Amino acid sequence: MIFKAQEIDFWIEEKKILSNISLNIGSGSFTALLGPNGAGKSTLLKIFSRVLEPSQGKLFFEDKEINSVSLRDFSKNVSYLPQNFHFPFAIQVLDLVLLGRTPHQNFLTFNNQKDLYISISALKKTGVEHLQDRYFQTLSGGEKQKVLLAKCLAQETKVLCLDEPTTFLDLKHQIEFSDLLKKLKSENNFTVILATHDLSFLKNCCDHTVFLKQGEVVQYGNTKELLTTSNIAKLFDLPKASLKGFPLEEYPH
Amino acid sequence: MLSAKKIILTCSYLFFFLAICFLISIKSGAVSFSWGEVFDFSNKIITSIRIPRVILSLIVGASLSLAGVVFQAILKNPLADPYVLGVSSGGAVGSTLAVLLGLVFLQPLYAFFGSFLSIVFVLFVAKRTSSHSLILTGVILNFFLASLLTLFLSLASPAQLSSSYTWILGSLSFSSWDLLLKLLPFILISILFLYYCSHLLNILSLGEEKALTLGVSVQKWNLILLLITSFLTAIVVSLSGIIGFVGLIIPHTARNIWGSDHRILIPTSLLLGGSFVMIADTLARTLFLPAEIPVGVLTAIIGAPLFIYFLKKGYDFQSARN
């Protein structure tokens, strides 16, 4: 088991964002978080990637209490792709991807040949090798997303937490991206947790799905079984008829 | 990608430039020397007045530039400078208080505590070291201390006023080997420590989320780095008064030329900042002979138009790149 969440609550001041989340994320699984805006998908991802700390409840990483794992060791195992990205200072693409090597370096070392090799092959994998000398600020949304994914790959972690990774990608790159994820899955024993609104991508890539609504887990299970018209209609408060043409199983089970 | 070779090469020619500025600064002044006399170490004017003052200007310029770099990275704000968190106004209030109490000889000490206490106050009130709450608290404290300063100055006698003003406008004329040698170890240790953290600053300047997921304890390091940098700034402020614009203009010039990687940004800012204040102080000493103008006035007179020039040229302060 990679992650085990036990009755996690998360509050921002008086507002409850997540309540009573209990989940097991198995090693090697691809899990999607699906739900309406404001359901707490990003917050849950941030808790898994340790950007936020749960207000209550326990989170275990590989059967160890999360706070007993040092931040540095954790960052060798889990990387995180945020939903929005803004850097206050100019940075070149290759330099940014090289920063993904941080958990494996100490503060004084310069990047060695191995770091460079890993970073460049990460850029190749996400198909943005040609951008390596460009300034990150000058890239388009989709390019930025792929560069940051390369940064996550350069971090060489076994868990990837991706917050809406296909939002800014065009059709071609959406397909390439899901192919990339599938390839990674077959190559290494990757675990991926991602938040998404993209149903065909979800169906294509993720074996498990978590339905989140108003900060609670509504349903959790096998993607094939969960992704039915009636379930989705219920999750998003939609009439069933409006879901015609979506890649969903026709009949509820 | 940055290599050690590039850093060494760049720093070598900046160091060469600094050395030339150093010699010119020693040569010029109220008494002008020939090149032969500059190396005459039996000359009292050279050894006990000129050299300590030039070295002080070098240290002040280098430290303020470094502090500017660190504040910009940690507050993730390209317009931050060493004074943004109330260090300067705290120092001004402290030194004026010393003057009012008739303790002029303790002016540097009061200034140091004034500066350092204001930053500790800001860190304490802002609770989390998030850049917005820090900057806001700093701005409010600056307003409060400015009124306190005005109050003090309105209570001061003309003699006290002039003594306070010299300090507030920034001057390197109080330098002596004695004070300099006492403070030098603290300054050097702070500078070395901050340079040691240069790659860490690269990561911290990406933002809290990024830094955390790369395994860096953001809160802890922000606090340590802010405290050390403020300590350094407070020492410098106590030695020289408020010398503005250096901590803003030098890091941006260096970013503009060599990029934002702190492993090259820090040494280049140190060398460039040292040279800049050295030149400014030499001009302040010699432009209106026999009068001496406050160096802080001169750095602002040079700095502000330079800033506007950068803006006009299309320099983007947000991404710090042409």
Coordinates of C-alpha atoms in Angstrom, one line a residue:
Chain A
M1 CA 0.0 0.0 0.0
I2 CA 1.5 3.4 -1.0
F3 CA -1.0 5.6 0.7
K4 CA -3.4 4.9 3.5
A5 CA -5.7 7.8 4.6
Q6 CA -7.6 7.4 7.8
E7 CA -10.5 9.7 8.5
I8 CA -8.8 12.8 7.2
D9 CA -10.4 16.2 7.7
F10 CA -9.1 19.4 6.3
W11 CA -10.3 22.9 7.4
I12 CA -9.4 26.3 6.3
E13 CA -10.4 28.5 9.2
E14 CA -14.1 27.7 9.7
K15 CA -14.7 26.1 6.4
K16 CA -14.5 22.3 6.1
I17 CA -12.9 21.4 2.8
L18 CA -12.5 17.7 3.3
S19 CA -14.3 15.5 5.7
N20 CA -13.7 11.9 6.9
I21 CA -11.6 10.8 3.9
S22 CA -10.5 7.2 4.2
L23 CA -8.7 5.7 1.2
N24 CA -6.2 3.1 0.3
I25 CA -4.0 3.7 -2.7
G26 CA -2.3 0.6 -3.9
S27 CA 1.2 0.4 -5.3
G28 CA 1.2 0.5 -9.1
S29 CA -2.4 1.7 -9.3
F30 CA -3.6 4.7 -11.3
T31 CA -6.3 6.5 -9.4
A32 CA -8.4 9.4 -10.6
L33 CA -10.2 11.9 -8.4
L34 CA -13.4 13.0 -10.0
G35 CA -16.0 15.5 -8.8
P36 CA -17.5 19.0 -9.3
N37 CA -15.5 22.2 -8.8
G38 CA -14.8 22.8 -5.2
A39 CA -15.2 19.1 -4.2
G40 CA -11.8 19.1 -2.7
K41 CA -9.8 17.2 -5.4
S42 CA -6.8 19.6 -5.4
T43 CA -6.8 19.8 -1.7
L44 CA -6.7 16.0 -1.4
L45 CA -3.9 15.8 -3.9
K46 CA -1.9 18.5 -2.0
I47 CA -2.4 16.4 1.2
F48 CA -1.0 13.3 -0.6
S49 CA 2.0 15.3 -1.9
R50 CA 2.5 16.9 1.5
V51 CA 2.0 20.5 0.5
L52 CA -0.8 20.6 3.0
E53 CA -1.1 18.8 6.3
P54 CA -4.4 17.2 7.3
S55 CA -6.2 19.0 10.1
Q56 CA -7.3 15.8 11.6
G57 CA -6.9 12.1 10.8
K58 CA -3.9 10.1 9.8
L59 CA -2.0 9.6 6.6
F60 CA 0.4 6.6 6.1
F61 CA 3.0 6.4 3.4
E62 CA 4.2 2.9 2.8
D63 CA 2.8 1.9 6.2
K64 CA 4.7 4.7 8.0
E65 CA 3.1 7.6 9.6
I66 CA 3.7 10.5 7.2
N67 CA 5.4 12.8 9.7
S68 CA 7.9 10.1 10.6
V69 CA 9.2 10.3 7.0
S70 CA 11.6 13.2 6.4
L71 CA 10.5 15.7 3.8
R72 CA 13.6 14.9 1.8
D73 CA 13.0 11.2 1.7
F74 CA 9.4 11.8 0.9
S75 CA 10.4 14.0 -2.0
K76 CA 12.5 11.2 -3.4
N77 CA 9.3 9.1 -3.6
V78 CA 6.5 11.5 -4.4
S79 CA 6.4 14.3 -7.0
Y80 CA 3.6 16.8 -7.6
L81 CA 2.4 18.6 -10.7
P82 CA 0.4 21.7 -9.6
Q83 CA -2.6 23.1 -11.4
N84 CA -1.2 26.6 -11.9
F85 CA 2.3 27.6 -12.1
H86 CA 3.9 31.0 -11.8
F87 CA 7.5 31.7 -11.1
P88 CA 8.5 35.3 -10.0
F89 CA 11.9 35.1 -11.8
A90 CA 13.0 34.1 -15.2
I91 CA 14.2 30.5 -15.5
Q92 CA 15.3 28.4 -18.4
V93 CA 13.4 25.1 -19.1
L94 CA 16.4 22.8 -18.6
D95 CA 17.3 24.6 -15.4
L96 CA 13.8 24.1 -14.1
V97 CA 13.8 20.4 -15.0
L98 CA 17.2 20.0 -13.3
L99 CA 15.7 21.4 -10.1
G100 CA 13.7 18.2 -10.1
R101 CA 17.0 16.5 -9.2
T102 CA 17.1 18.5 -5.9
P103 CA 16.1 15.6 -3.6
H104 CA 19.0 13.6 -4.9
Q105 CA 21.6 16.3 -4.4
N106 CA 22.9 18.4 -1.6
F107 CA 22.9 22.2 -1.7
L108 CA 26.4 22.7 -3.0
T109 CA 26.7 20.2 -5.8
F110 CA 26.5 21.3 -9.4
N111 CA 24.5 19.1 -11.7
N112 CA 26.6 16.2 -12.9
Q113 CA 26.4 14.3 -16.1
K114 CA 23.9 11.8 -14.6
D115 CA 21.5 14.6 -13.5
L116 CA 21.8 16.2 -17.0
Y117 CA 21.2 12.9 -18.7
I118 CA 18.1 12.1 -16.6
S119 CA 16.7 15.6 -17.1
I120 CA 17.2 15.6 -20.8
S121 CA 15.6 12.1 -21.2
A122 CA 12.7 13.4 -19.1
L123 CA 12.3 16.3 -21.5
K124 CA 12.4 13.7 -24.4
K125 CA 9.7 11.6 -22.8
T126 CA 7.3 14.5 -22.5
G127 CA 8.3 15.6 -26.0
V128 CA 9.6 19.1 -25.2
E129 CA 13.3 18.5 -25.6
H130 CA 13.5 21.3 -28.3
L131 CA 12.4 23.8 -25.7
Q132 CA 15.3 23.3 -23.3
D133 CA 16.9 26.7 -23.8
R134 CA 13.7 28.7 -23.8
Y135 CA 12.6 30.8 -20.8
F136 CA 9.8 29.1 -19.0
Q137 CA 7.8 32.3 -18.9
T138 CA 7.6 32.5 -22.7
L139 CA 6.0 29.1 -23.1
S140 CA 2.3 28.3 -23.8
G141 CA 0.1 26.7 -21.1
G142 CA 0.4 23.2 -22.6
E143 CA 4.2 23.5 -23.0
K144 CA 4.5 24.6 -19.4
Q145 CA 2.5 21.6 -18.3
K146 CA 4.8 19.2 -20.2
V147 CA 7.9 20.9 -18.9
L148 CA 6.7 20.6 -15.3
L149 CA 5.8 17.0 -15.9
A150 CA 9.3 16.4 -17.1
K151 CA 10.5 18.0 -13.8
C152 CA 8.4 15.5 -11.9
L153 CA 9.9 12.6 -14.0
A154 CA 13.4 13.9 -13.4
Q155 CA 12.7 13.7 -9.7
E156 CA 12.6 9.9 -10.3
T157 CA 9.8 9.2 -7.8
K158 CA 7.6 6.2 -7.8
V159 CA 4.4 8.2 -7.1
L160 CA 3.1 11.1 -9.3
C161 CA 0.4 13.4 -8.0
L162 CA -1.0 15.3 -11.0
D163 CA -3.5 18.1 -10.7
E164 CA -5.5 18.3 -13.9
P165 CA -2.6 17.3 -16.1
T166 CA -4.4 17.5 -19.4
T167 CA -6.2 20.9 -19.0
F168 CA -4.0 22.9 -21.2
L169 CA -3.1 20.2 -23.7
D170 CA -4.4 20.1 -27.3
L171 CA -6.1 16.9 -28.6
K172 CA -2.9 15.5 -30.0
H173 CA -1.0 16.0 -26.8
Q174 CA -3.9 14.8 -24.6
I175 CA -3.6 11.5 -26.5
E176 CA 0.2 11.5 -26.3
F177 CA 0.0 12.2 -22.6
S178 CA -2.3 9.3 -21.9
D179 CA 0.0 7.1 -24.0
L180 CA 3.0 8.4 -22.0
L181 CA 1.3 7.5 -18.7
K182 CA 0.4 4.0 -20.0
K183 CA 4.0 3.5 -21.1
L184 CA 5.3 4.7 -17.8
K185 CA 3.0 2.2 -16.1
S186 CA 4.3 -0.7 -18.1
E187 CA 7.9 0.3 -17.7
N188 CA 8.1 1.0 -14.0
N189 CA 6.0 0.3 -11.1
F190 CA 4.6 3.8 -11.1
T191 CA 1.7 4.9 -8.9
V192 CA -0.3 7.8 -10.2
I193 CA -3.0 9.9 -8.4
L194 CA -4.6 12.6 -10.5
A195 CA -7.4 15.0 -10.5
T196 CA -9.2 15.4 -13.8
H197 CA -12.4 16.5 -15.6
D198 CA -11.5 14.6 -18.7
L199 CA -13.7 11.5 -18.8
S200 CA -12.1 9.8 -21.9
F201 CA -8.7 10.4 -20.5
L202 CA -9.8 9.0 -17.2
K203 CA -11.4 5.9 -18.7
N204 CA -8.3 5.4 -20.8
C205 CA -5.7 5.6 -18.1
C206 CA -7.0 5.1 -14.6
D207 CA -7.9 1.8 -13.1
H208 CA -9.4 3.3 -10.0
T209 CA -11.7 6.3 -9.5
V210 CA -12.7 8.2 -6.4
F211 CA -15.9 10.2 -6.6
L212 CA -15.6 13.3 -4.4
K213 CA -18.4 15.6 -3.6
Q214 CA -18.5 18.4 -1.1
G215 CA -15.4 17.2 0.5
E216 CA -16.5 13.6 1.0
V217 CA -15.7 10.4 -0.8
V218 CA -19.0 9.4 -2.4
Q219 CA -17.8 6.3 -4.2
Y220 CA -14.5 4.5 -4.7
G221 CA -13.7 1.6 -6.9
N222 CA -12.9 0.1 -10.2
T223 CA -13.2 2.7 -13.0
K224 CA -15.1 0.4 -15.3
E225 CA -17.7 -0.3 -12.8
L226 CA -18.1 3.3 -11.5
L227 CA -18.1 5.2 -14.7
T228 CA -21.8 4.8 -15.6
T229 CA -24.2 7.4 -16.8
S230 CA -26.3 7.3 -13.7
N231 CA -23.3 7.6 -11.3
I232 CA -21.9 10.6 -13.2
A233 CA -25.3 12.2 -13.5
K234 CA -25.7 11.9 -9.7
L235 CA -22.2 13.1 -9.0
F236 CA -22.6 16.3 -11.0
D237 CA -26.3 16.8 -10.4
L238 CA -27.2 16.5 -14.1
P239 CA -30.1 15.0 -15.9
K240 CA -29.1 11.6 -17.4
A241 CA -30.1 12.7 -20.8
S242 CA -27.5 15.5 -20.9
L243 CA -24.7 12.9 -20.7
K244 CA -25.6 11.4 -24.1
G245 CA -22.5 10.9 -26.2
F246 CA -20.0 10.8 -23.3
P247 CA -17.8 7.8 -23.0
L248 CA -19.8 6.1 -20.2
E249 CA -21.3 2.7 -19.6
E250 CA -24.9 2.9 -20.6
Y251 CA -26.6 1.0 -17.8
P252 CA -26.2 1.4 -14.1
H253 CA -25.1 -1.6 -12.3
Chain B
M1 CA 22.9 25.3 -17.7
L2 CA 25.3 27.0 -15.2
S3 CA 28.8 25.6 -14.8
A4 CA 31.4 26.3 -12.2
K5 CA 33.6 27.5 -15.0
K6 CA 31.2 30.3 -16.0
I7 CA 30.9 31.5 -12.4
I8 CA 34.7 31.6 -11.9
L9 CA 35.3 33.4 -15.2
T10 CA 32.6 36.0 -14.7
C11 CA 33.7 36.7 -11.1
S12 CA 37.3 37.0 -12.2
Y13 CA 36.6 39.9 -14.5
L14 CA 34.2 41.5 -12.0
F15 CA 36.9 41.2 -9.4
F16 CA 39.4 42.8 -11.7
F17 CA 36.9 45.7 -12.2
L18 CA 36.5 45.9 -8.4
A19 CA 40.2 46.1 -7.9
I20 CA 40.5 49.0 -10.3
C21 CA 37.7 50.9 -8.6
F22 CA 39.4 50.2 -5.3
L23 CA 42.7 51.8 -6.4
I24 CA 40.9 54.8 -7.9
S25 CA 38.9 55.3 -4.8
I26 CA 42.0 55.3 -2.6
K27 CA 43.7 57.7 -5.0
S28 CA 41.0 60.3 -5.1
G29 CA 39.7 62.5 -2.3
A30 CA 40.2 65.8 -0.6
V31 CA 43.9 65.1 -0.9
S32 CA 44.7 63.6 -4.2
F33 CA 47.6 61.1 -4.5
S34 CA 49.7 60.1 -7.4
W35 CA 49.7 56.3 -8.3
G36 CA 53.1 55.9 -6.6
E37 CA 51.8 57.3 -3.3
V38 CA 48.8 55.0 -3.3
F39 CA 51.1 52.1 -2.5
D40 CA 52.9 54.0 0.2
F41 CA 51.7 52.4 3.3
S42 CA 53.5 54.7 5.7
N43 CA 51.1 57.5 4.7
K44 CA 48.6 57.9 7.5
I45 CA 45.8 59.4 5.3
I46 CA 46.0 56.3 3.1
T47 CA 46.2 53.6 5.8
S48 CA 43.9 55.0 8.5
I49 CA 41.4 57.1 6.6
R50 CA 41.2 56.2 3.0
I51 CA 41.6 52.4 3.1
P52 CA 39.1 51.7 5.9
R53 CA 36.5 54.0 4.3
V54 CA 36.9 52.3 0.9
I55 CA 36.7 48.9 2.4
L56 CA 33.6 49.9 4.4
S57 CA 32.0 51.1 1.2
L58 CA 32.9 47.8 -0.5
I59 CA 31.4 45.8 2.4
V60 CA 28.2 48.0 2.6
G61 CA 27.6 47.7 -1.1
A62 CA 28.2 44.0 -1.3
S63 CA 26.1 43.2 1.8
L64 CA 23.1 45.4 0.7
S65 CA 23.1 43.8 -2.7
L66 CA 23.3 40.3 -1.3
A67 CA 20.5 41.2 1.1
G68 CA 18.4 42.5 -1.8
V69 CA 18.9 39.2 -3.7
V70 CA 17.9 37.1 -0.7
F71 CA 14.8 39.2 0.2
Q72 CA 13.7 39.1 -3.5
A73 CA 14.0 35.3 -3.6
I74 CA 12.3 34.6 -0.3
L75 CA 9.5 37.2 -0.6
K76 CA 9.2 36.2 -4.3
N77 CA 8.9 39.8 -5.1
P78 CA 11.2 41.4 -7.6
L79 CA 10.7 44.8 -6.0
A80 CA 11.7 43.8 -2.5
D81 CA 14.9 45.4 -1.1
P82 CA 16.8 45.0 2.2
Y83 CA 14.6 47.8 3.7
V84 CA 11.2 46.4 2.8
L85 CA 10.6 44.8 6.2
G86 CA 11.3 47.9 8.3
V87 CA 15.0 47.4 8.8
S88 CA 15.9 51.0 7.7
S89 CA 13.2 52.9 9.6
G90 CA 13.9 50.8 12.7
G91 CA 17.5 51.8 12.4
A92 CA 16.6 55.4 11.9
V93 CA 14.4 55.5 15.0
G94 CA 17.1 53.7 17.0
S95 CA 19.9 56.1 16.0
T96 CA 17.8 59.2 16.5
L97 CA 16.8 57.9 19.9
A98 CA 20.5 57.6 20.7
V99 CA 21.1 61.2 19.7
L100 CA 18.1 62.5 21.7
L101 CA 19.4 60.7 24.8
G102 CA 22.8 62.3 24.3
L103 CA 24.4 59.0 23.5
V104 CA 25.8 59.8 20.1
F105 CA 28.8 57.4 20.6
L106 CA 26.2 54.6 20.9
Q107 CA 24.4 55.5 17.7
P108 CA 25.5 52.4 15.8
L109 CA 24.4 50.1 18.6
Y110 CA 21.0 51.7 18.9
A111 CA 20.6 51.6 15.2
F112 CA 21.5 47.9 15.1
F113 CA 18.9 47.1 17.8
G114 CA 16.3 49.3 16.2
S115 CA 16.8 47.5 12.9
F116 CA 16.9 44.1 14.2
L117 CA 13.9 44.5 16.6
S118 CA 11.7 45.7 13.8
I119 CA 12.5 42.7 11.7
V120 CA 11.9 40.3 14.6
F121 CA 8.6 42.2 15.2
V122 CA 7.6 41.7 11.6
L123 CA 8.4 38.0 11.6
F124 CA 6.6 37.6 14.9
V125 CA 3.4 39.4 13.8
A126 CA 3.3 37.9 10.3
K127 CA 3.3 34.4 11.9
R128 CA 3.7 32.4 8.8
T129 CA 6.6 33.4 6.5
S130 CA 4.3 33.9 3.5
S131 CA 5.5 36.8 1.4
H132 CA 2.2 38.7 1.4
S133 CA 1.7 39.0 5.1
L134 CA 5.4 39.8 5.6
I135 CA 5.4 42.6 3.1
L136 CA 2.2 44.0 4.4
T137 CA 3.4 43.9 8.0
G138 CA 6.7 45.5 6.8
V139 CA 4.8 48.4 5.1
I140 CA 2.6 49.1 8.1
L141 CA 5.6 49.1 10.4
N142 CA 7.5 51.4 8.1
F143 CA 4.6 53.9 8.3
F144 CA 4.5 53.6 12.0
L145 CA 8.2 54.1 12.5
A146 CA 8.3 57.0 10.0
S147 CA 5.8 58.9 12.2
L148 CA 7.8 58.0 15.3
L149 CA 10.9 59.3 13.6
T150 CA 9.1 62.6 12.7
L151 CA 8.0 62.9 16.3
F152 CA 11.6 62.4 17.6
L153 CA 13.0 64.9 15.0
S154 CA 10.5 67.5 16.0
L155 CA 11.7 67.2 19.6
A156 CA 15.3 67.5 18.7
S157 CA 17.6 70.6 18.9
P158 CA 19.3 71.9 15.8
A159 CA 22.6 70.2 16.7
Q160 CA 20.8 66.9 17.3
L161 CA 18.9 67.3 14.1
S162 CA 22.0 67.6 12.0
S163 CA 23.6 64.6 13.7
S164 CA 20.5 62.5 13.0
Y165 CA 20.2 63.6 9.4
T166 CA 23.7 62.7 8.5
W167 CA 22.9 59.2 9.6
I168 CA 19.5 58.9 8.0
L169 CA 20.9 60.1 4.6
G170 CA 23.6 57.5 4.7
S171 CA 27.3 58.3 5.1
L172 CA 30.4 56.3 5.3
S173 CA 32.4 59.0 7.1
F174 CA 32.2 57.3 10.5
S175 CA 34.5 54.5 9.5
S176 CA 37.5 53.4 11.5
W177 CA 39.5 50.2 11.6
D178 CA 38.4 49.7 15.1
L179 CA 34.7 49.3 14.5
L180 CA 35.2 47.7 11.1
L181 CA 37.4 44.9 12.4
K182 CA 35.0 44.1 15.2
L183 CA 32.1 43.7 12.8
L184 CA 33.9 42.1 9.9
P185 CA 33.8 38.5 11.2
F186 CA 30.0 38.7 11.6
I187 CA 29.6 40.2 8.1
L188 CA 31.9 37.6 6.4
I189 CA 30.2 34.7 8.1
S190 CA 26.8 35.9 7.1
I191 CA 27.9 36.4 3.5
L192 CA 29.5 32.9 3.3
F193 CA 26.5 31.3 4.9
L194 CA 24.1 33.0 2.4
Y195 CA 26.3 32.0 -0.5
Y196 CA 26.3 28.4 0.8
C197 CA 22.5 28.5 0.5
S198 CA 22.5 29.8 -3.0
H199 CA 21.1 26.7 -4.6
L200 CA 18.5 26.5 -1.8
L201 CA 17.5 30.0 -2.8
N202 CA 16.9 28.8 -6.3
I203 CA 14.4 26.3 -4.9
L204 CA 12.8 28.6 -2.4
S205 CA 12.2 31.3 -5.1
L206 CA 10.0 28.8 -7.0
G207 CA 7.4 29.1 -4.3
E208 CA 6.3 27.2 -1.2
E209 CA 4.5 24.4 -3.0
K210 CA 7.4 23.6 -5.3
A211 CA 10.0 23.8 -2.7
L212 CA 8.0 21.5 -0.3
T213 CA 7.6 18.9 -3.0
L214 CA 11.3 19.0 -3.7
G215 CA 12.0 18.1 0.0
V216 CA 12.8 21.6 1.4
S217 CA 11.3 22.7 4.7
V218 CA 10.2 26.1 3.5
Q219 CA 9.1 27.6 6.8
K220 CA 12.3 26.7 8.6
W221 CA 14.6 27.9 5.9
N222 CA 12.7 31.1 5.1
L223 CA 12.9 32.0 8.8
I224 CA 16.7 31.2 9.1
L225 CA 17.5 33.0 5.9
L226 CA 15.4 36.1 6.7
L227 CA 17.0 36.3 10.2
I228 CA 20.6 36.0 8.9
T229 CA 19.9 38.5 6.1
S230 CA 18.3 41.0 8.4
F231 CA 21.1 40.6 10.9
L232 CA 23.6 41.4 8.1
T233 CA 21.5 44.4 7.0
A234 CA 21.2 45.7 10.5
I235 CA 24.9 45.6 10.9
V236 CA 25.4 47.5 7.7
V237 CA 22.7 50.0 8.5
S238 CA 24.4 50.6 11.9
L239 CA 27.7 51.3 10.1
S240 CA 26.6 53.5 7.3
G241 CA 23.0 54.7 7.8
I242 CA 20.4 54.3 5.1
I243 CA 21.9 53.8 1.7
G244 CA 19.0 53.3 -0.6
F245 CA 18.5 51.7 -4.1
V246 CA 21.7 49.5 -3.9
G247 CA 19.8 46.5 -2.8
L248 CA 17.2 46.9 -5.6
I249 CA 19.2 48.1 -8.6
I250 CA 22.3 45.9 -8.2
P251 CA 20.5 42.5 -8.0
H252 CA 18.4 43.5 -11.0
T253 CA 21.4 44.6 -13.1
A254 CA 23.0 41.2 -12.3
R255 CA 19.8 39.3 -13.1
N256 CA 19.5 41.2 -16.3
I257 CA 23.1 40.2 -17.4
W258 CA 23.7 36.8 -15.8
G259 CA 20.3 35.3 -15.1
S260 CA 18.5 34.4 -12.0
D261 CA 20.5 31.3 -10.8
H262 CA 21.6 32.3 -7.3
R263 CA 24.9 30.5 -7.7
I264 CA 26.0 33.2 -10.1
L265 CA 23.6 35.9 -9.0
I266 CA 25.0 36.1 -5.5
P267 CA 28.8 36.5 -6.3
T268 CA 28.1 38.9 -9.2
S269 CA 25.8 41.0 -7.0
L270 CA 28.4 41.1 -4.3
L271 CA 31.2 42.2 -6.6
L272 CA 29.0 44.6 -8.6
G273 CA 27.4 46.1 -5.4
G274 CA 30.8 46.6 -3.8
S275 CA 32.1 48.4 -6.8
F276 CA 28.9 50.5 -7.1
V277 CA 29.0 51.9 -3.6
M278 CA 32.8 52.4 -3.8
I279 CA 32.4 54.6 -6.9
A280 CA 29.4 56.4 -5.4
D281 CA 31.2 57.1 -2.2
T282 CA 34.3 58.4 -4.1
L283 CA 32.0 60.7 -6.1
A284 CA 30.3 61.8 -2.9
R285 CA 33.7 62.7 -1.4
T286 CA 35.1 64.5 -4.5
L287 CA 32.3 66.0 -6.5
F288 CA 31.7 69.1 -4.4
L289 CA 35.0 69.6 -2.7
P290 CA 35.6 70.7 0.0
A291 CA 32.0 69.7 0.9
E292 CA 31.0 66.0 1.1
I293 CA 27.5 64.9 0.1
P294 CA 25.7 62.0 1.7
V295 CA 26.4 58.8 -0.3
G296 CA 22.8 57.7 0.2
V297 CA 21.7 60.7 -1.8
L298 CA 24.0 59.9 -4.6
T299 CA 23.1 56.2 -4.9
A300 CA 19.4 57.2 -5.2
I301 CA 20.3 59.9 -7.8
I302 CA 22.1 57.3 -9.9
G303 CA 19.8 54.4 -9.0
A304 CA 16.4 55.9 -9.8
P305 CA 17.2 57.0 -13.3
L306 CA 18.8 53.7 -14.0
F307 CA 15.7 51.9 -12.8
I308 CA 13.6 54.1 -15.2
Y309 CA 16.0 53.4 -18.0
F310 CA 15.6 49.6 -17.5
L311 CA 11.8 50.1 -17.5
K312 CA 11.9 52.2 -20.7
K313 CA 14.2 49.6 -22.4
G314 CA 11.4 47.1 -21.9
Y315 CA 13.0 45.2 -19.0
D316 CA 10.4 43.1 -17.4
F317 CA 10.7 43.3 -13.7
Q318 CA 8.2 40.4 -13.2
S319 CA 10.3 37.9 -15.1
A320 CA 13.5 39.9 -14.6
R321 CA 14.5 39.4 -18.2
N322 CA 14.7 41.5 -21.4

